[in-house]
XYZ file of C-alpha atoms in Angstrom:
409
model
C 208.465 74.740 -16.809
C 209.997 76.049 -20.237
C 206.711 76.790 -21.679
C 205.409 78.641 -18.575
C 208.010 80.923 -19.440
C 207.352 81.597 -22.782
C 204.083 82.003 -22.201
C 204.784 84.580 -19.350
C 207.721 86.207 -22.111
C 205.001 86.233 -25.065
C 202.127 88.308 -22.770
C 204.671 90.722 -21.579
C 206.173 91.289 -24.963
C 202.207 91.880 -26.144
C 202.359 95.972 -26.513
C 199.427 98.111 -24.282
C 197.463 100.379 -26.771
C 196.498 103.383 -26.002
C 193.238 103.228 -27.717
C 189.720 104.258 -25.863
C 188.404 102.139 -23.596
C 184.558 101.132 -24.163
C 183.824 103.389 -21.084
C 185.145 106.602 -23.114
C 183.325 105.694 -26.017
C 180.198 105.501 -24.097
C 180.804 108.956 -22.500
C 181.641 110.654 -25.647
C 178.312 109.284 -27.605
C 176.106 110.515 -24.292
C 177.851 114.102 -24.763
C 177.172 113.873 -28.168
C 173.620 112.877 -27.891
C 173.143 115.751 -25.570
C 174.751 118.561 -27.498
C 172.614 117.304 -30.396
C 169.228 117.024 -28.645
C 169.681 120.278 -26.876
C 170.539 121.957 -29.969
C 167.652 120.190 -31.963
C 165.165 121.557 -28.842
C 166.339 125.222 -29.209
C 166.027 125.158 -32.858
C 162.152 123.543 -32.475
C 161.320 126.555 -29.953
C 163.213 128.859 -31.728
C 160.781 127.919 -35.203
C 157.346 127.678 -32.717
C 158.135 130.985 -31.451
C 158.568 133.179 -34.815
C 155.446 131.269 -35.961
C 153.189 132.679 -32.885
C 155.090 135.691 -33.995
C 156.314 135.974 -30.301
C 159.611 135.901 -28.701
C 161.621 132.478 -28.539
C 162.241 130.559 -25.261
C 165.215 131.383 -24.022
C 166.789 129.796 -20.656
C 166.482 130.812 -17.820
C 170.139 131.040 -17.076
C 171.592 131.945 -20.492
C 169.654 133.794 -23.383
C 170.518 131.804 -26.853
C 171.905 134.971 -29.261
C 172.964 132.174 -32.369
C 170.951 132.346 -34.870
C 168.987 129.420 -36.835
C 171.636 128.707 -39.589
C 174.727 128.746 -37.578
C 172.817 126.139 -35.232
C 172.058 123.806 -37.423
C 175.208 124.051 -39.038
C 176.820 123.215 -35.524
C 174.706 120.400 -35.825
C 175.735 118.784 -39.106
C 179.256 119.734 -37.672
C 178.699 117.916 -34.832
C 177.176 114.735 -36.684
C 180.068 114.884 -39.258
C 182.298 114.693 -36.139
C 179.898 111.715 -34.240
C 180.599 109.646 -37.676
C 184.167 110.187 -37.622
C 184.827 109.122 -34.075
C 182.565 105.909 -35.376
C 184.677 105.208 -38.237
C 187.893 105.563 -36.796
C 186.631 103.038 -33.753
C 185.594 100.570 -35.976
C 189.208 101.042 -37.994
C 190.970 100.983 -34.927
C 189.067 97.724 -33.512
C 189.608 95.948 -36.567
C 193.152 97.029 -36.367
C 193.338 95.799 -32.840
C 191.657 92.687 -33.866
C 193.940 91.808 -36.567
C 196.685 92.113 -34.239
C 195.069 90.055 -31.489
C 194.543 87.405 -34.144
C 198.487 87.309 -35.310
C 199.806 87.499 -31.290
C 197.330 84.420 -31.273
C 198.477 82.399 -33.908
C 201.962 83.089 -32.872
C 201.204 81.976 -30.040
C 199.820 78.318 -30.967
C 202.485 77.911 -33.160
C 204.929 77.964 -30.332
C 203.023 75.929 -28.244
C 202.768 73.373 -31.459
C 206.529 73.655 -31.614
C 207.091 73.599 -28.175
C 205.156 70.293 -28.302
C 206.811 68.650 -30.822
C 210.239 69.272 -29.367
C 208.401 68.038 -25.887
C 207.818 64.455 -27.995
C 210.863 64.191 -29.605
C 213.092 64.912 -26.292
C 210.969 61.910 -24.682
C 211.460 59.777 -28.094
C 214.922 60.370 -27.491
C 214.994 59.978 -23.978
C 213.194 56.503 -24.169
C 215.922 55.293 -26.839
C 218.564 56.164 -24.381
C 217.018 54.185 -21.597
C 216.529 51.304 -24.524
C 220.662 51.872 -25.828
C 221.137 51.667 -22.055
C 219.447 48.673 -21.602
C 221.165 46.837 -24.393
C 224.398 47.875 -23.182
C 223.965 46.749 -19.461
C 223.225 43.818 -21.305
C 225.781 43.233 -23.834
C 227.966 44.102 -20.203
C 226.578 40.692 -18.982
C 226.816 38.581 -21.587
C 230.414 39.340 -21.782
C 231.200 38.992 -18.035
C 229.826 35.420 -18.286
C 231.584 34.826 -21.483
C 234.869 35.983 -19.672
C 233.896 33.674 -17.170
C 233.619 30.493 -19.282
C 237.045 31.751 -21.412
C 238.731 31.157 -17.576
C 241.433 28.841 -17.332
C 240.871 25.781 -14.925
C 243.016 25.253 -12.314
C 245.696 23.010 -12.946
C 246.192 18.955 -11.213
C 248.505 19.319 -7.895
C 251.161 16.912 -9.467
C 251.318 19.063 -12.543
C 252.118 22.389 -10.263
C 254.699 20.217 -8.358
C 256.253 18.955 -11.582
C 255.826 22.974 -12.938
C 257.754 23.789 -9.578
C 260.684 21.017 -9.866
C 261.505 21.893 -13.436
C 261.472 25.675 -12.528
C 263.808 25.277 -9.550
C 266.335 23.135 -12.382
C 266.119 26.208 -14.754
C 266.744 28.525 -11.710
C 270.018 26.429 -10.579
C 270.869 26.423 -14.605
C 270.617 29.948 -15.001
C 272.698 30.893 -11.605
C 275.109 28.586 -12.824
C 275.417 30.318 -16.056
C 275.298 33.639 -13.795
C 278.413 32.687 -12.591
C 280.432 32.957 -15.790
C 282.044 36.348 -15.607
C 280.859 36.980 -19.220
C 276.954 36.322 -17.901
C 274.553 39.393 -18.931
C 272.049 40.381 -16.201
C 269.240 37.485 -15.722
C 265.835 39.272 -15.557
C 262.674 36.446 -15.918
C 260.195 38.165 -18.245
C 256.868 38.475 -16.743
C 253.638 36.483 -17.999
C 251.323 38.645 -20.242
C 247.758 39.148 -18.523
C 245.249 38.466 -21.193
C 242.856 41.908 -22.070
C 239.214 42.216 -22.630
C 239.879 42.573 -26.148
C 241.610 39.658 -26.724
C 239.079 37.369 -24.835
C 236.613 39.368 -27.451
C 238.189 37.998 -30.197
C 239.228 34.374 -29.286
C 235.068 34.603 -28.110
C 234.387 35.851 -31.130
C 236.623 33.179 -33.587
C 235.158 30.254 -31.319
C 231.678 31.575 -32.164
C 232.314 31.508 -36.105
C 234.351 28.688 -35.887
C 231.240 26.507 -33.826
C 228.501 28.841 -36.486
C 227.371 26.808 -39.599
C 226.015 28.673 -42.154
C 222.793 27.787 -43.315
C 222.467 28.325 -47.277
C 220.205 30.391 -48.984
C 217.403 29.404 -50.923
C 218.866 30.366 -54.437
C 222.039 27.920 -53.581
C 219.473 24.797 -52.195
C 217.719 25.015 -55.578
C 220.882 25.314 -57.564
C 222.025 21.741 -55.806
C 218.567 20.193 -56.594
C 218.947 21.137 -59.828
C 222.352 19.806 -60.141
C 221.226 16.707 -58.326
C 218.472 16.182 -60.353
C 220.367 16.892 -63.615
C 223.327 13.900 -62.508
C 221.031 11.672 -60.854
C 218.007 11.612 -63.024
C 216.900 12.971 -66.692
C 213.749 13.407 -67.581
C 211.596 12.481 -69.600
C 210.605 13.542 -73.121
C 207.107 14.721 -73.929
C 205.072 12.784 -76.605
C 205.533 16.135 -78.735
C 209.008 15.380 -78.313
C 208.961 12.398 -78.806
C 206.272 12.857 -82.540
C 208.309 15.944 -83.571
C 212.204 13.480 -83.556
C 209.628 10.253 -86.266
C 208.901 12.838 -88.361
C 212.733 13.484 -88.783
C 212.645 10.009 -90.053
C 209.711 9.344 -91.320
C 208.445 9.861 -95.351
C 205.831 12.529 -95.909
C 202.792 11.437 -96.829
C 200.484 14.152 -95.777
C 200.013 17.746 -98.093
C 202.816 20.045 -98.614
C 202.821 23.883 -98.304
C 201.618 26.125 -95.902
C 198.226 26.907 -94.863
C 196.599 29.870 -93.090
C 194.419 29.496 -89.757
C 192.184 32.355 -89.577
C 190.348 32.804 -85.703
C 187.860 35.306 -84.729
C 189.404 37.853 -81.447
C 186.954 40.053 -79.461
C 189.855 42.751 -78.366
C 193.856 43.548 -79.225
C 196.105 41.144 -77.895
C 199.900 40.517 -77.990
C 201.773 37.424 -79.898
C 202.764 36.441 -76.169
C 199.558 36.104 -74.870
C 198.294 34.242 -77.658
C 200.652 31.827 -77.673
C 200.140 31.555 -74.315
C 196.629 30.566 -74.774
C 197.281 28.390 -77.532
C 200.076 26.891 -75.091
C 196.879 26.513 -72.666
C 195.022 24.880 -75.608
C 197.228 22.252 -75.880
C 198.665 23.411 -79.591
C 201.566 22.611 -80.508
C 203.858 25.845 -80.314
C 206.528 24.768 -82.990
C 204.112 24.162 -85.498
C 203.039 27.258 -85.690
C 205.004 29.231 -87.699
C 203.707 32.629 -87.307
C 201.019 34.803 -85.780
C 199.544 37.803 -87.750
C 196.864 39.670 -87.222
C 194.866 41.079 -90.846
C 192.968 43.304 -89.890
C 190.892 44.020 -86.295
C 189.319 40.952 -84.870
C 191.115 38.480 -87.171
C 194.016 36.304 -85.892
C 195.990 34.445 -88.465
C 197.846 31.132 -87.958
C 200.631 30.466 -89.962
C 200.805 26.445 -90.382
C 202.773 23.675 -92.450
C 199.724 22.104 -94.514
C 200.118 18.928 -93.215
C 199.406 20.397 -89.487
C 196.470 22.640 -90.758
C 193.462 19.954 -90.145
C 194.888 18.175 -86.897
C 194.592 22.269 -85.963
C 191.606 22.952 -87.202
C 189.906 19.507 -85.174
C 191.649 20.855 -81.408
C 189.940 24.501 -82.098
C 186.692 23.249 -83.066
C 186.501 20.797 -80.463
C 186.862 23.491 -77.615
C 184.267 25.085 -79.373
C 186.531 27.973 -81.578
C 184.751 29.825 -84.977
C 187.220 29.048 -88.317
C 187.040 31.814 -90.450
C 187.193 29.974 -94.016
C 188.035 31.800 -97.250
C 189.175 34.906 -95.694
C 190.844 37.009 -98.250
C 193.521 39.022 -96.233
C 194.046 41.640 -98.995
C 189.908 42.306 -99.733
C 189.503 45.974 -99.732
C 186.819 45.772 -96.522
C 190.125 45.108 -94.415
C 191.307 48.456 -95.118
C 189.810 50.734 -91.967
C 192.534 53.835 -92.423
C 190.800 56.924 -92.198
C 193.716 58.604 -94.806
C 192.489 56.054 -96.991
C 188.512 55.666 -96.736
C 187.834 57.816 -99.976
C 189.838 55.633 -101.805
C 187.908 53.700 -105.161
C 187.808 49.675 -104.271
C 189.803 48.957 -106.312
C 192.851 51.024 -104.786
C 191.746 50.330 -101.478
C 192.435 46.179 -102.970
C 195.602 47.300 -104.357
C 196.527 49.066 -100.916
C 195.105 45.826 -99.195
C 197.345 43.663 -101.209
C 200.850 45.478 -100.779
C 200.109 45.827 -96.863
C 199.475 41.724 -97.146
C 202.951 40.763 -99.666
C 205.180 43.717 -97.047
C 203.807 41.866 -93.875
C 204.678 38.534 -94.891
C 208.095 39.107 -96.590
C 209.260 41.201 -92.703
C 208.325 37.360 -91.591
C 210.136 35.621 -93.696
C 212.992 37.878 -93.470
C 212.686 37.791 -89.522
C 212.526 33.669 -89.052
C 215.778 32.609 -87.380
C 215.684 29.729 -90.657
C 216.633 31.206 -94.011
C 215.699 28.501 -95.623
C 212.073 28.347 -94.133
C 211.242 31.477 -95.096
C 212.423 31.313 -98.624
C 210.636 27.794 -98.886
C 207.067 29.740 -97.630
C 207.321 32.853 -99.822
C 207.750 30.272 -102.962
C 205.187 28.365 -101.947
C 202.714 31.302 -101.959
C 204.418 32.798 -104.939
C 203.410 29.380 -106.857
C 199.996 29.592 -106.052
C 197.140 31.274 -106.814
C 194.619 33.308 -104.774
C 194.428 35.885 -102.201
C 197.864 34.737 -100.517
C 199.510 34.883 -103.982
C 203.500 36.334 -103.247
C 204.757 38.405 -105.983
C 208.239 37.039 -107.944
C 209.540 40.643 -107.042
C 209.132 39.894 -103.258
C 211.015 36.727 -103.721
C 214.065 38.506 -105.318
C 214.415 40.618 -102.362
C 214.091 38.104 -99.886
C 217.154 36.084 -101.871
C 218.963 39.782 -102.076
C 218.780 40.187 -98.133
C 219.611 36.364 -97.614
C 221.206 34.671 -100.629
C 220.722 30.836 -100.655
C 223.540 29.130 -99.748
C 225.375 27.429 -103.160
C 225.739 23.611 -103.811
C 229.182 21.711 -103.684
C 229.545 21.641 -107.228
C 229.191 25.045 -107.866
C 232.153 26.045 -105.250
C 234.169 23.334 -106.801
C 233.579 24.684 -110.427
């Protein structure tokens, strides 16, 4: 196998060291021990002796002539050289540890990659068998389909009437063979049909027999067109209250009226009409949502609308905020402006309230509605009081269109 291989390849590239092995070590730390114990004995004999003030041991083979200080400094020599050998062991096992460790994790990292490339060969291996499959297949399918594209044999009365009329053209052509002006008669031979061809005729039968089956999108497109011809529907009684009032004389209050609701968090205009929607309010009488100051919601109402409003909230249980004064100086929570006297904070209060509702009036797809509410307010008196000034720039921005006469004059 390939990874035998590398495996053999790997140990055999793995460099011997020449470093001690553990049975060296051993033997040099014995010798050492000796040299050191014999040389600690002769020094403790050599002491004892001058002591008694007799002669020192000596051996019995060899008389000892170094003296005291050259001993032990043989001995600090030879301990200096005993922690030497022991430092440069442990360097050179750490060394050869290190190295084990990296030959190691080269190692598994080959065998990793050697096992991914094992997977993906049989991945690949088992979607050629699969391809193969398909094909052998696909092989089959068309055999029979160049089976049922066969011709049937033709009636014996047709082949007989095939062979008369070709013996007739035969005659006919020898005849015309004859002529001494006659080119060389050669019959052309039939054309053998190919496996491509009887693809393609299988092929243009199959679309020609396939219906296609329409998507979703286009089925709801023709129910909407068939509902749209066939029936209409019908109108809502909001609908149908909203087209009286077109022709109906006003008897209820005129102006517009503020709505004032309590909210527990930010919201969006979209998601409170949406809950209004859910309410059952009326979306196109509400003019505008604004929102005062934090947990206030205003709605924006014609006058006549404001208590029909007021008696859906209350009856699913909704707090009206009466005689809220959108430009009282309490509304004001800007830190830049908390130091403020109350007074400036009402005067602040007030131009935040006439700005917010002129950008409304200016933004209502009706000119004409917005110039009717800011004169409304402007004519009244109160906390929703509209300055003249504002009213001037809203007729600035959108002029109001001029009567007949006045083009005519």
């Amino acid at each position: 196998m390939p990874a035998d291989s590398s495996k053999k390849s790997i140990k055999s590239s793995v460099p011997t060291t020449p470093y001690p092995t553990l049975k060296d070590k051993n033997q040099k730390a014995s010798t050492t021990a000796i040299i050191a114990s014999t040389t600690k004995n002769n020094i403790i004999s050599t002491r004892s002796a001058t002591r008694a003030g007799s002669e020192p041991l000596v051996n019995s083979k060899q008389q000892s002539t170094a003296s005291p200080t050259e001993i032990i400094a043989l001995i600090a020599l030879v301990e200096k050289l005993a922690k030497r050998i022991d430092k440069q062991d442990t360097e050179i096992q750490t060394r050869v540890q290190g190295q084990n460790n990296q030959i190691k994790a080269l190692y598994d990292r080959q065998e990793e990659i050697i096992a991914q490339l094992k997977g993906q060969l049989e991945s690949a291996e088992k979607a050629n068998l699969e391809l193969q499959q398909e094909v052998d297949h696909l092989k089959e399918q068309l055999a029979s389909v160049n089976q049922q594209l066969q011709i049937p044999p033709p009636d014996h009365n047709i082949l007989q009437h095939q062979h008369d009329l070709g013996d007739h053209m035969d005659e006919d052509a020898r005849g015309a063979q004859a002529s001494q002006y006659a080119h060389a008669y050669t019959p052309a031979p039939a054309p053998k049909p190919t496996l491509s061809k009887l693809a393609a005729s299988f092929v243009t039968a199959a679309k020609k027999g396939h219906k296609k089956t329409p998507s979703k999108q286009q089925q709801k497109q023709k129910q909407k067109q068939g509902t749209t011809t066939t029936t209409t529907s019908q109108p809502s009684a909001q609908a149908i209250a909203w087209a009286k009032r077109s022709f109906q004389d006003h008897n209820g209050p005129n102006g517009y009226s503020f709505v004032y609701l309590k909210s527990n968090h930010r919201t969006k205009h979209s998601e409170v009409r949406k809950k209004l929607r859910i309410l059952k309010v009326e979306q196109a009488r509400v003019i505008d949502i604004q929102f005062p100051c934090k947990g206030i919601i205003g709605l924006l109402v014609h006058a006549s609308y404001a208590p029909e409003l007021i008696a859906l909230l209350e009856k699913v249980n909704l707090l009206i905020i009466k005689n809220f004064d959108p430009t009282s100086s309490n509304i004001i929570n800007y830190p830049t402006l908390q130091d403020l006297d109350p007074q400036e904070k009402n005067k602040q209060a007030t131009q935040i309230y006439q700005k917010r509702m002129l950008r409304m009036c200016l933004n209502l797809p009706k000119a004409a509605l917005g110039l009717a509410i800011l004169r409304y307010f402007s004519a009244q008196e109160g906390p929703h009081n509209i300055s003249q000034h504002n009213v001037d720039i809203f007729l600035q921005r959108k002029p109001a269109p001029t009567t007949t006469k006045k083009l005519h004059q």
